[in-house]
GROMACS .gro file of C-alpha atoms in nm:
model
  490
    1MET     CA    1   7.381  -6.987   1.168
    2ASN     CA    2   7.082  -6.888   1.410
    3GLY     CA    3   7.314  -6.888   1.768
    4SER     CA    4   7.053  -6.739   1.993
    5ILE     CA    5   6.769  -7.026   1.929
    6ILE     CA    6   7.073  -7.272   1.977
    7ARG     CA    7   7.135  -7.104   2.293
    8PHE     CA    8   6.755  -7.070   2.420
    9ILE     CA    9   6.707  -7.461   2.332
   10LEU     CA   10   7.016  -7.549   2.552
   11GLY     CA   11   6.895  -7.328   2.834
   12SER     CA   12   6.584  -7.504   2.811
   13VAL     CA   13   6.742  -7.848   2.836
   14LEU     CA   14   6.936  -7.745   3.130
   15LYS     CA   15   6.624  -7.621   3.332
   16ILE     CA   16   6.430  -7.962   3.234
   17GLU     CA   17   6.725  -8.161   3.374
   18GLY     CA   18   6.727  -7.927   3.676
   19LEU     CA   19   6.376  -8.005   3.764
   20LEU     CA   20   6.425  -8.378   3.671
   21LEU     CA   21   6.692  -8.391   3.930
   22PHE     CA   22   6.502  -8.322   4.200
   23LEU     CA   23   6.326  -8.697   4.186
   24PRO     CA   24   6.635  -8.869   4.296
   25ALA     CA   25   6.660  -8.612   4.568
   26PHE     CA   26   6.294  -8.677   4.668
   27ILE     CA   27   6.410  -9.081   4.660
   28SER     CA   28   6.692  -8.973   4.898
   29GLY     CA   29   6.453  -8.808   5.112
   30ILE     CA   30   6.218  -9.126   5.161
   31TYR     CA   31   6.541  -9.353   5.226
   32LEU     CA   32   6.716  -9.079   5.451
   33GLU     CA   33   7.021  -9.060   5.220
   34HIS     CA   34   7.243  -8.724   5.247
   35GLU     CA   35   7.347  -8.793   4.894
   36GLY     CA   36   7.047  -8.633   4.758
   37LEU     CA   37   7.193  -8.275   4.883
   38TYR     CA   38   7.398  -8.317   4.600
   39TYR     CA   39   7.151  -8.368   4.364
   40VAL     CA   40   6.945  -8.045   4.477
   41GLY     CA   41   7.273  -7.841   4.465
   42VAL     CA   42   7.314  -7.948   4.106
   43ALA     CA   43   6.987  -7.886   4.027
   44ALA     CA   44   7.020  -7.546   4.150
   45VAL     CA   45   7.298  -7.469   3.936
   46CYS     CA   46   7.108  -7.647   3.630
   47LEU     CA   47   6.811  -7.426   3.684
   48CYS     CA   48   7.016  -7.065   3.720
   49LEU     CA   49   7.207  -7.130   3.398
   50GLY     CA   50   6.893  -7.239   3.220
   51PHE     CA   51   6.719  -6.909   3.326
   52LEU     CA   52   7.007  -6.706   3.236
   53MET     CA   53   7.021  -6.877   2.891
   54THR     CA   54   6.660  -6.849   2.811
   55ARG     CA   55   6.615  -6.495   2.982
   56LYS     CA   56   6.627  -6.337   2.638
   57PRO     CA   57   6.399  -6.503   2.399
   58PRO     CA   58   6.529  -6.541   2.048
   59LYS     CA   59   6.383  -6.307   1.783
   60ASP     CA   60   6.423  -6.552   1.495
   61GLN     CA   61   6.321  -6.897   1.597
   62VAL     CA   62   6.373  -7.079   1.258
   63PHE     CA   63   6.644  -7.274   1.236
   64TYR     CA   64   6.765  -7.547   0.998
   65LEU     CA   65   6.931  -7.876   1.005
   66LYS     CA   66   7.259  -7.781   1.061
   67GLU     CA   67   7.160  -7.593   1.371
   68GLY     CA   68   6.933  -7.906   1.472
   69CYS     CA   69   7.244  -8.114   1.473
   70ILE     CA   70   7.479  -7.882   1.661
   71THR     CA   71   7.158  -7.831   1.926
   72THR     CA   72   7.111  -8.165   1.971
   73ALA     CA   73   7.473  -8.276   2.000
   74LEU     CA   74   7.533  -8.006   2.225
   75SER     CA   75   7.221  -8.078   2.438
   76TRP     CA   76   7.333  -8.437   2.511
   77ILE     CA   77   7.641  -8.358   2.627
   78LEU     CA   78   7.553  -8.079   2.851
   79LEU     CA   79   7.275  -8.317   3.002
   80SER     CA   80   7.585  -8.580   3.055
   81PHE     CA   81   7.817  -8.351   3.208
   82PHE     CA   82   7.568  -8.199   3.463
   83GLY     CA   83   7.402  -8.525   3.489
   84CYS     CA   84   7.729  -8.687   3.610
   85LEU     CA   85   7.795  -8.439   3.872
   86PRO     CA   86   7.601  -8.588   4.153
   87PHE     CA   87   7.781  -8.904   4.123
   88TYR     CA   88   8.102  -8.742   4.142
   89LEU     CA   89   8.052  -8.493   4.405
   90SER     CA   90   7.912  -8.736   4.621
   91GLY     CA   91   8.189  -8.958   4.604
   92GLU     CA   92   7.983  -9.267   4.487
   93ILE     CA   93   8.151  -9.273   4.169
   94PRO     CA   94   8.507  -9.105   4.298
   95SER     CA   95   8.649  -9.073   3.910
   96PHE     CA   96   8.510  -8.802   3.696
   97THR     CA   97   8.570  -8.984   3.390
   98ASP     CA   98   8.391  -9.285   3.531
   99ALA     CA   99   8.099  -9.073   3.662
  100LEU     CA  100   8.084  -8.911   3.295
  101PHE     CA  101   8.103  -9.262   3.121
  102GLU     CA  102   7.804  -9.415   3.355
  103THR     CA  103   7.606  -9.099   3.305
  104ILE     CA  104   7.661  -9.092   2.916
  105SER     CA  105   7.609  -9.460   2.908
  106GLY     CA  106   7.251  -9.399   3.098
  107PHE     CA  107   7.119  -9.115   2.891
  108THR     CA  108   7.229  -9.275   2.557
  109THR     CA  109   7.048  -9.606   2.654
  110THR     CA  110   7.343  -9.804   2.626
  111GLY     CA  111   7.370  -9.962   3.002
  112ALA     CA  112   7.722 -10.022   2.981
  113SER     CA  113   7.869  -9.985   3.315
  114ILE     CA  114   8.229  -9.901   3.481
  115LEU     CA  115   8.074 -10.020   3.846
  116SER     CA  116   8.147 -10.379   3.994
  117ASP     CA  117   7.910 -10.353   4.262
  118VAL     CA  118   7.596 -10.139   4.163
  119GLU     CA  119   7.412 -10.252   4.497
  120SER     CA  120   7.677 -10.022   4.709
  121LEU     CA  121   7.534  -9.707   4.562
  122SER     CA  122   7.239  -9.525   4.739
  123HIS     CA  123   6.874  -9.565   4.638
  124CYS     CA  124   6.900  -9.205   4.465
  125ALA     CA  125   7.172  -9.278   4.282
  126LEU     CA  126   7.013  -9.606   4.152
  127PHE     CA  127   6.698  -9.414   4.088
  128TRP     CA  128   6.878  -9.169   3.879
  129ARG     CA  129   7.090  -9.402   3.725
  130SER     CA  130   6.797  -9.582   3.565
  131PHE     CA  131   6.599  -9.277   3.544
  132THR     CA  132   6.850  -9.163   3.269
  133HIS     CA  133   6.757  -9.422   3.059
  134TRP     CA  134   6.394  -9.318   3.035
  135ILE     CA  135   6.493  -8.964   2.953
  136GLY     CA  136   6.726  -9.084   2.673
  137GLY     CA  137   6.502  -9.331   2.530
  138MET     CA  138   6.260  -9.082   2.376
  139GLY     CA  139   6.494  -8.810   2.412
  140VAL     CA  140   6.462  -8.484   2.586
  141LEU     CA  141   6.426  -8.277   2.260
  142VAL     CA  142   6.158  -8.458   2.151
  143PHE     CA  143   5.992  -8.341   2.472
  144LEU     CA  144   6.086  -8.017   2.418
  145LEU     CA  145   5.931  -8.018   2.060
  146ALA     CA  146   5.590  -8.043   2.262
  147VAL     CA  147   5.630  -7.752   2.431
  148ILE     CA  148   5.860  -7.473   2.264
  149PRO     CA  149   5.696  -7.298   1.957
  150LEU     CA  150   5.940  -7.321   1.643
  151SER     CA  151   5.824  -7.164   1.335
  152GLY     CA  152   5.927  -7.250   0.957
  153GLY     CA  153   5.938  -7.592   0.961
  154SER     CA  154   6.182  -7.589   1.247
  155HIS     CA  155   6.056  -7.860   1.475
  156ILE     CA  156   6.103  -8.138   1.195
  157ASN     CA  157   6.493  -8.053   1.185
  158LEU     CA  158   6.537  -8.091   1.534
  159MET     CA  159   6.334  -8.411   1.550
  160ARG     CA  160   6.536  -8.547   1.240
  161ALA     CA  161   6.858  -8.478   1.447
  162GLU     CA  162   6.732  -8.663   1.737
  163SER     CA  163   6.534  -8.953   1.634
  164PRO     CA  164   6.669  -9.289   1.549
  165GLY     CA  165   6.620  -9.412   1.209
  166PRO     CA  166   6.672  -9.344   0.813
  167SER     CA  167   6.392  -9.081   0.821
  168VAL     CA  168   6.160  -8.908   1.061
  169GLY     CA  169   5.769  -8.878   0.964
  170LYS     CA  170   5.470  -8.700   1.083
  171LEU     CA  171   5.189  -8.883   1.262
  172VAL     CA  172   4.999  -8.592   1.248
  173PRO     CA  173   5.000  -8.267   1.057
  174LYS     CA  174   5.188  -8.082   1.323
  175ILE     CA  175   5.528  -8.196   1.450
  176ARG     CA  176   5.458  -8.064   1.803
  177TYR     CA  177   5.139  -8.281   1.824
  178THR     CA  178   5.362  -8.567   1.698
  179ALA     CA  179   5.598  -8.538   2.008
  180ARG     CA  180   5.291  -8.519   2.210
  181ILE     CA  181   5.148  -8.840   2.095
  182LEU     CA  182   5.474  -9.028   2.103
  183TYR     CA  183   5.534  -8.917   2.455
  184LEU     CA  184   5.209  -9.034   2.546
  185ILE     CA  185   5.249  -9.374   2.418
  186TYR     CA  186   5.586  -9.419   2.560
  187PHE     CA  187   5.452  -9.323   2.931
  188ALA     CA  188   5.146  -9.542   2.885
  189MET     CA  189   5.388  -9.840   2.812
  190THR     CA  190   5.595  -9.781   3.062
  191LEU     CA  191   5.317  -9.726   3.317
  192LEU     CA  192   5.171 -10.050   3.185
  193GLU     CA  193   5.479 -10.258   3.253
  194ILE     CA  194   5.532 -10.106   3.597
  195ILE     CA  195   5.169 -10.236   3.685
  196LEU     CA  196   5.245 -10.599   3.545
  197LEU     CA  197   5.601 -10.585   3.738
  198LEU     CA  198   5.403 -10.474   4.076
  199ILE     CA  199   5.138 -10.797   4.002
  200GLY     CA  200   5.447 -11.007   3.988
  201LYS     CA  201   5.533 -10.899   4.351
  202MET     CA  202   5.835 -10.722   4.243
  203PRO     CA  203   5.913 -10.437   4.492
  204LEU     CA  204   5.797 -10.102   4.374
  205PHE     CA  205   6.135  -9.930   4.356
  206ASP     CA  206   6.302 -10.225   4.170
  207ALA     CA  207   5.952 -10.212   3.941
  208LEU     CA  208   6.015  -9.833   3.875
  209THR     CA  209   6.399  -9.865   3.794
  210THR     CA  210   6.320 -10.191   3.597
  211SER     CA  211   6.071 -10.015   3.373
  212PHE     CA  212   6.294  -9.705   3.311
  213GLY     CA  213   6.567  -9.935   3.185
  214THR     CA  214   6.318 -10.165   2.972
  215ALA     CA  215   6.112  -9.855   2.825
  216GLY     CA  216   6.444  -9.644   2.732
  217THR     CA  217   6.592 -10.014   2.630
  218GLY     CA  218   6.897  -9.923   2.843
  219GLY     CA  219   6.976 -10.217   3.065
  220PHE     CA  220   7.111 -10.057   3.377
  221GLY     CA  221   7.017 -10.293   3.654
  222ILE     CA  222   7.005 -10.234   4.046
  223LYS     CA  223   7.130 -10.573   4.118
  224ASN     CA  224   7.481 -10.697   4.053
  225ASP     CA  225   7.341 -10.985   3.838
  226SER     CA  226   7.088 -10.779   3.650
  227LEU     CA  227   6.769 -10.977   3.657
  228VAL     CA  228   6.889 -11.307   3.721
  229GLY     CA  229   6.778 -11.307   4.063
  230TYR     CA  230   6.381 -11.255   3.916
  231SER     CA  231   6.137 -11.483   3.876
  232THR     CA  232   6.045 -11.663   3.555
  233TYR     CA  233   5.722 -11.434   3.533
  234LEU     CA  234   5.907 -11.109   3.585
  235GLN     CA  235   6.176 -11.183   3.320
  236TRP     CA  236   5.900 -11.259   3.086
  237VAL     CA  237   5.725 -10.953   3.166
  238VAL     CA  238   6.065 -10.754   3.103
  239THR     CA  239   6.097 -10.982   2.765
  240ILE     CA  240   5.789 -10.879   2.608
  241PHE     CA  241   5.822 -10.515   2.711
  242MET     CA  242   6.169 -10.507   2.551
  243ILE     CA  243   6.074 -10.619   2.240
  244LEU     CA  244   5.773 -10.397   2.240
  245PHE     CA  245   5.997 -10.084   2.293
  246GLY     CA  246   6.170 -10.194   1.970
  247VAL     CA  247   5.895 -10.160   1.764
  248ASN     CA  248   5.841  -9.821   1.549
  249PHE     CA  249   5.614  -9.607   1.728
  250ASN     CA  250   5.440  -9.523   1.418
  251ALA     CA  251   5.328  -9.889   1.445
  252TYR     CA  252   5.154  -9.789   1.763
  253TYR     CA  253   5.003  -9.462   1.637
  254LEU     CA  254   4.841  -9.654   1.357
  255ALA     CA  255   4.734  -9.980   1.586
  256LEU     CA  256   4.560  -9.716   1.828
  257PHE     CA  257   4.430  -9.443   1.583
  258GLY     CA  258   4.475  -9.551   1.237
  259SER     CA  259   4.466  -9.921   1.077
  260PRO     CA  260   4.586 -10.201   1.300
  261LYS     CA  261   4.604 -10.382   0.970
  262LYS     CA  262   4.850 -10.133   0.813
  263ALA     CA  263   5.052 -10.132   1.151
  264LEU     CA  264   5.103 -10.534   1.140
  265CYS     CA  265   5.189 -10.528   0.767
  266MET     CA  266   5.447 -10.245   0.809
  267GLU     CA  267   5.752 -10.425   0.636
  268GLU     CA  268   5.995 -10.328   0.895
  269VAL     CA  269   5.791 -10.450   1.207
  270ARG     CA  270   5.726 -10.799   1.022
  271VAL     CA  271   6.101 -10.872   0.940
  272TYR     CA  272   6.213 -10.763   1.310
  273PHE     CA  273   5.981 -11.007   1.455
  274THR     CA  274   6.068 -11.286   1.209
  275ILE     CA  275   6.445 -11.203   1.314
  276ILE     CA  276   6.355 -11.234   1.675
  277LEU     CA  277   6.157 -11.562   1.641
  278ALA     CA  278   6.432 -11.716   1.421
  279SER     CA  279   6.712 -11.618   1.646
  280THR     CA  280   6.523 -11.739   1.949
  281GLY     CA  281   6.465 -12.073   1.786
  282ILE     CA  282   6.805 -12.148   1.694
  283ILE     CA  283   6.953 -12.030   2.012
  284PHE     CA  284   6.668 -12.231   2.199
  285LEU     CA  285   6.814 -12.559   2.046
  286ASN     CA  286   7.165 -12.478   2.069
  287ILE     CA  287   7.157 -12.397   2.455
  288LEU     CA  288   6.888 -12.677   2.534
  289ASN     CA  289   7.115 -12.928   2.654
  290SER     CA  290   7.275 -12.692   2.882
  291CYS     CA  291   6.959 -12.559   3.072
  292THR     CA  292   6.734 -12.738   3.325
  293GLY     CA  293   6.443 -12.792   3.110
  294ILE     CA  294   6.281 -12.688   2.765
  295PHE     CA  295   6.089 -12.406   2.923
  296ASP     CA  296   6.406 -12.269   3.098
  297ALA     CA  297   6.605 -12.259   2.777
  298LEU     CA  298   6.298 -12.092   2.586
  299THR     CA  299   6.309 -11.852   2.890
  300HIS     CA  300   6.706 -11.730   2.870
  301ALA     CA  301   6.666 -11.774   2.472
  302ALA     CA  302   6.375 -11.530   2.431
  303PHE     CA  303   6.493 -11.299   2.711
  304GLN     CA  304   6.867 -11.240   2.550
  305VAL     CA  305   6.754 -11.223   2.205
  306GLY     CA  306   6.479 -10.955   2.314
  307SER     CA  307   6.750 -10.767   2.507
  308ILE     CA  308   7.015 -10.756   2.265
  309ILE     CA  309   6.840 -10.705   1.921
  310THR     CA  310   6.647 -10.435   2.119
  311THR     CA  311   7.010 -10.312   2.286
  312THR     CA  312   6.853 -10.290   2.613
  313GLY     CA  313   7.143 -10.510   2.772
  314PHE     CA  314   6.969 -10.701   3.074
  315SER     CA  315   7.066 -11.050   3.122
  316SER     CA  316   6.901 -11.323   3.272
  317THR     CA  317   7.192 -11.569   3.262
  318ASP     CA  318   7.579 -11.552   3.194
  319PHE     CA  319   7.517 -11.570   2.814
  320ASP     CA  320   7.903 -11.540   2.768
  321LEU     CA  321   7.897 -11.922   2.888
  322TRP     CA  322   7.698 -12.026   2.582
  323PRO     CA  323   7.790 -12.219   2.305
  324GLN     CA  324   7.984 -12.010   2.009
  325ALA     CA  325   7.689 -12.027   1.747
  326SER     CA  326   7.445 -11.901   2.046
  327LYS     CA  327   7.720 -11.599   2.113
  328THR     CA  328   7.762 -11.534   1.734
  329ILE     CA  329   7.383 -11.493   1.645
  330LEU     CA  330   7.391 -11.244   1.974
  331VAL     CA  331   7.683 -11.015   1.831
  332LEU     CA  332   7.508 -11.001   1.500
  333LEU     CA  333   7.177 -10.894   1.674
  334MET     CA  334   7.405 -10.638   1.804
  335PHE     CA  335   7.450 -10.456   1.487
  336ILE     CA  336   7.113 -10.517   1.357
  337GLY     CA  337   6.897 -10.340   1.652
  338ALA     CA  338   6.564 -10.240   1.653
  339CYS     CA  339   6.329 -10.055   1.428
  340ALA     CA  340   6.369  -9.685   1.339
  341GLY     CA  341   6.159  -9.468   1.539
  342SER     CA  342   6.160  -9.680   1.850
  343THR     CA  343   6.408  -9.644   2.165
  344GLY     CA  344   6.629  -9.920   2.054
  345GLY     CA  345   6.955  -9.873   1.922
  346GLY     CA  346   7.179 -10.053   1.662
  347ILE     CA  347   7.194  -9.979   1.286
  348LYS     CA  348   6.831 -10.064   1.265
  349VAL     CA  349   6.628 -10.304   1.066
  350SER     CA  350   6.505 -10.081   0.826
  351ARG     CA  351   6.826 -10.006   0.698
  352PHE     CA  352   6.929 -10.346   0.664
  353ILE     CA  353   6.611 -10.427   0.458
  354LEU     CA  354   6.717 -10.114   0.244
  355LEU     CA  355   7.087 -10.244   0.165
  356ILE     CA  356   6.960 -10.583   0.102
  357LYS     CA  357   6.714 -10.467  -0.168
  358THR     CA  358   7.000 -10.241  -0.313
  359ILE     CA  359   7.225 -10.572  -0.330
  360ILE     CA  360   6.949 -10.740  -0.496
  361LYS     CA  361   6.875 -10.459  -0.722
  362GLU     CA  362   7.272 -10.409  -0.838
  363LEU     CA  363   7.247 -10.799  -0.900
  364ASN     CA  364   6.977 -10.760  -1.104
  365SER     CA  365   7.105 -10.468  -1.312
  366TYR     CA  366   7.413 -10.682  -1.409
  367ILE     CA  367   7.162 -10.984  -1.541
  368HIS     CA  368   6.916 -10.685  -1.704
  369PRO     CA  369   7.110 -10.386  -1.761
  370LYS     CA  370   6.865 -10.172  -1.900
  371ILE     CA  371   6.598 -10.262  -1.660
  372ILE     CA  372   6.454  -9.970  -1.429
  373LYS     CA  373   6.328 -10.098  -1.134
  374LYS     CA  374   6.259  -9.866  -0.786
  375ILE     CA  375   6.325 -10.013  -0.458
  376LYS     CA  376   6.007 -10.035  -0.243
  377MET     CA  377   5.935 -10.027   0.110
  378ASP     CA  378   5.555 -10.095   0.248
  379ASP     CA  379   5.473 -10.087  -0.129
  380LYS     CA  380   5.578  -9.701  -0.138
  381SER     CA  381   5.915  -9.608  -0.355
  382VAL     CA  382   6.211  -9.535  -0.170
  383GLU     CA  383   6.345  -9.222  -0.263
  384HIS     CA  384   6.732  -9.193  -0.384
  385GLU     CA  385   6.845  -8.969  -0.121
  386VAL     CA  386   6.707  -9.224   0.162
  387LEU     CA  387   6.912  -9.483   0.009
  388ARG     CA  388   7.202  -9.243  -0.040
  389SER     CA  389   7.185  -9.158   0.311
  390THR     CA  390   7.171  -9.506   0.420
  391ASN     CA  391   7.486  -9.618   0.235
  392VAL     CA  392   7.660  -9.342   0.382
  393TYR     CA  393   7.534  -9.405   0.702
  394PHE     CA  394   7.667  -9.753   0.690
  395ILE     CA  395   8.006  -9.625   0.551
  396THR     CA  396   8.063  -9.393   0.816
  397PHE     CA  397   7.964  -9.647   1.098
  398MET     CA  398   8.219  -9.894   0.959
  399ILE     CA  399   8.479  -9.616   0.970
  400ILE     CA  400   8.414  -9.526   1.324
  401PHE     CA  401   8.382  -9.878   1.419
  402SER     CA  402   8.723  -9.968   1.289
  403VAL     CA  403   8.902  -9.674   1.408
  404SER     CA  404   8.768  -9.694   1.749
  405ILE     CA  405   8.898 -10.089   1.778
  406PHE     CA  406   9.196  -9.964   1.663
  407ILE     CA  407   9.242  -9.725   1.941
  408VAL     CA  408   9.117  -9.955   2.228
  409SER     CA  409   9.346 -10.221   2.107
  410PHE     CA  410   9.628 -10.057   2.255
  411ASP     CA  411   9.505 -10.121   2.616
  412ASN     CA  412   9.629 -10.490   2.500
  413LYS     CA  413   9.306 -10.682   2.576
  414ASP     CA  414   9.200 -10.985   2.334
  415PHE     CA  415   9.021 -10.928   2.032
  416GLY     CA  416   8.660 -11.047   2.167
  417THR     CA  417   8.668 -10.792   2.419
  418ASN     CA  418   8.798 -10.516   2.230
  419PHE     CA  419   8.545 -10.585   1.916
  420THR     CA  420   8.264 -10.657   2.165
  421ALA     CA  421   8.333 -10.349   2.359
  422VAL     CA  422   8.288 -10.117   2.079
  423ALA     CA  423   8.026 -10.307   1.920
  424ALA     CA  424   7.830 -10.286   2.258
  425THR     CA  425   7.889  -9.896   2.310
  426ILE     CA  426   7.817  -9.780   1.930
  427ASN     CA  427   7.521  -9.978   1.917
  428ASN     CA  428   7.412  -9.895   2.247
  429ILE     CA  429   7.351 -10.220   2.376
  430GLY     CA  430   7.572 -10.249   2.716
  431PRO     CA  431   7.735 -10.574   2.773
  432GLY     CA  432   7.953 -10.762   2.530
  433LEU     CA  433   8.146 -11.070   2.557
  434GLU     CA  434   8.481 -11.177   2.730
  435LEU     CA  435   8.613 -10.890   2.991
  436VAL     CA  436   8.274 -10.694   2.886
  437GLY     CA  437   8.026 -10.974   2.927
  438PRO     CA  438   7.717 -10.965   3.120
  439THR     CA  439   7.904 -11.053   3.488
  440GLN     CA  440   8.207 -10.809   3.393
  441ASN     CA  441   8.202 -10.435   3.347
  442PHE     CA  442   8.425 -10.164   3.159
  443GLY     CA  443   8.604 -10.014   3.460
  444HIS     CA  444   8.935 -10.158   3.359
  445PHE     CA  445   8.977  -9.988   3.043
  446SER     CA  446   9.194  -9.710   3.013
  447ILE     CA  447   9.115  -9.330   3.008
  448LEU     CA  448   9.174  -9.282   2.646
  449SER     CA  449   8.986  -9.616   2.571
  450LYS     CA  450   8.687  -9.491   2.803
  451TYR     CA  451   8.661  -9.156   2.634
  452ILE     CA  452   8.662  -9.355   2.303
  453LEU     CA  453   8.351  -9.552   2.409
  454MET     CA  454   8.173  -9.232   2.543
  455PHE     CA  455   8.224  -9.101   2.192
  456ASP     CA  456   8.094  -9.434   2.044
  457MET     CA  457   7.765  -9.412   2.256
  458LEU     CA  458   7.712  -9.074   2.186
  459ALA     CA  459   7.755  -9.119   1.798
  460GLY     CA  460   7.583  -9.439   1.818
  461ARG     CA  461   7.251  -9.283   2.001
  462LEU     CA  462   7.261  -8.965   1.785
  463GLU     CA  463   7.276  -9.158   1.453
  464LEU     CA  464   7.660  -9.049   1.419
  465PHE     CA  465   7.604  -8.699   1.224
  466PRO     CA  466   7.473  -8.466   1.474
  467LEU     CA  467   7.781  -8.511   1.677
  468LEU     CA  468   8.018  -8.534   1.389
  469ILE     CA  469   7.884  -8.208   1.240
  470LEU     CA  470   8.050  -8.074   1.576
  471PHE     CA  471   8.407  -8.146   1.461
  472HIS     CA  472   8.350  -7.974   1.103
  473PRO     CA  473   8.510  -7.626   1.078
  474ALA     CA  474   8.235  -7.479   0.871
  475ALA     CA  475   7.980  -7.509   1.145
  476TRP     CA  476   8.175  -7.294   1.402
  477LYS     CA  477   8.297  -7.093   1.100
  478ASP     CA  478   7.927  -6.980   1.026
  479LEU     CA  479   7.837  -6.913   1.398
  480PHE     CA  480   8.174  -6.698   1.431
  481THR     CA  481   8.112  -6.473   1.140
  482LEU     CA  482   7.766  -6.450   1.208
  483ARG     CA  483   7.826  -6.329   1.583
  484PHE     CA  484   8.117  -6.086   1.445
  485SER     CA  485   7.907  -5.919   1.177
  486HIS     CA  486   7.643  -5.869   1.429
  487LYS     CA  487   7.894  -5.693   1.646
  488ASN     CA  488   8.004  -5.474   1.357
  489ARG     CA  489   7.616  -5.384   1.275
  490LYS     CA  490   7.628  -5.244   1.621
   0.00000   0.00000   0.00000
């Protein structure tokens, strides 16, 4: 295992986080808040550690998928640990476990909060809390890909470990340029949303934090009632952008630089919008009698469907009070999630398409045992390796999901709370139902349950395996053997 390149990339991540921590410090200067000093202090520590770790560049810049997974998992853990320190040291979140929970929820774009009164936080804390969504949405390692020179196909191994979905493809021949294109699209869409929110007379600070939460499909609000208090226009702007950020970014590249027709014909994108329209229509009819009018029902239905399927987690109403049919649809959307290659979480639409096609193929093999038919997506044959990894992912997901519910159940909360708390964290949604509904929070869970839910958030954002590989003895054995043999050679 190439330990030197892992150390170098982790150091680069710390340097980036150190620089980013100056942004909330700047916000504190605008609002004359003393809490900004803690962000400056943590930023200085990150920069010092980062420079020490990158002082000696690695001789061998090639590393493989194993290193990519370990680097990715450790990067997100480091980001969360140092990112939570300003919350904890400033006393705004006095418990380290709660501060870490809030920060992991931010970076993984989950949006599950332990806070009962977010409006009591300083402006710099609110800004950093929402900005973690924007950082985590596209991924800090994707940003590093655009600037760090790696060789031997190493970029794709790092990108596969962090990017959501069954597979990662190149938009252009070099992954480095792919990363730059992704970030340009991400930045442009975020800027456009900010402008549209400002046109709707949303204050600049609110527009920035809301756009960060929407772009990263995170869902941290700066108001206790999330987006309930904002105008219908602003809610529709957020609805549209939540759905747009849940689209596979490959579609945007095709629409801008390739063939718009191909972008619209992507099977995953078509199914994604079909699910949204169907779910919105059913919920609209189901809640119509409990709303003040047709447009009000349509607004809430579209907003919550967009929020849940993209795993953003904003709320425009207390959907925990909706009829059972509507709540059931929302829970199902939690698992489906957004498109692969988007900033959204969940199992992903593409995986469900492949699973359904696999079931149909298996049924056909019972009727026609000798038939040989390939599973296709977008008129291209899906490789057996992709199907195998999809099936393994789904099985692993269900095992982690079941074990997590079992452990959390020792808190003696009702099943609806336990089930949706785990579903909301492993799918990076945010709010669930019952005691973790849109008007509630996760602060009442025990310390053990909070760490289980933190694990679920990281596992869900990193597509399970990059995090799980940290628990594989062989991964660390290789690193130890490499260091030991290196010392002997000296």
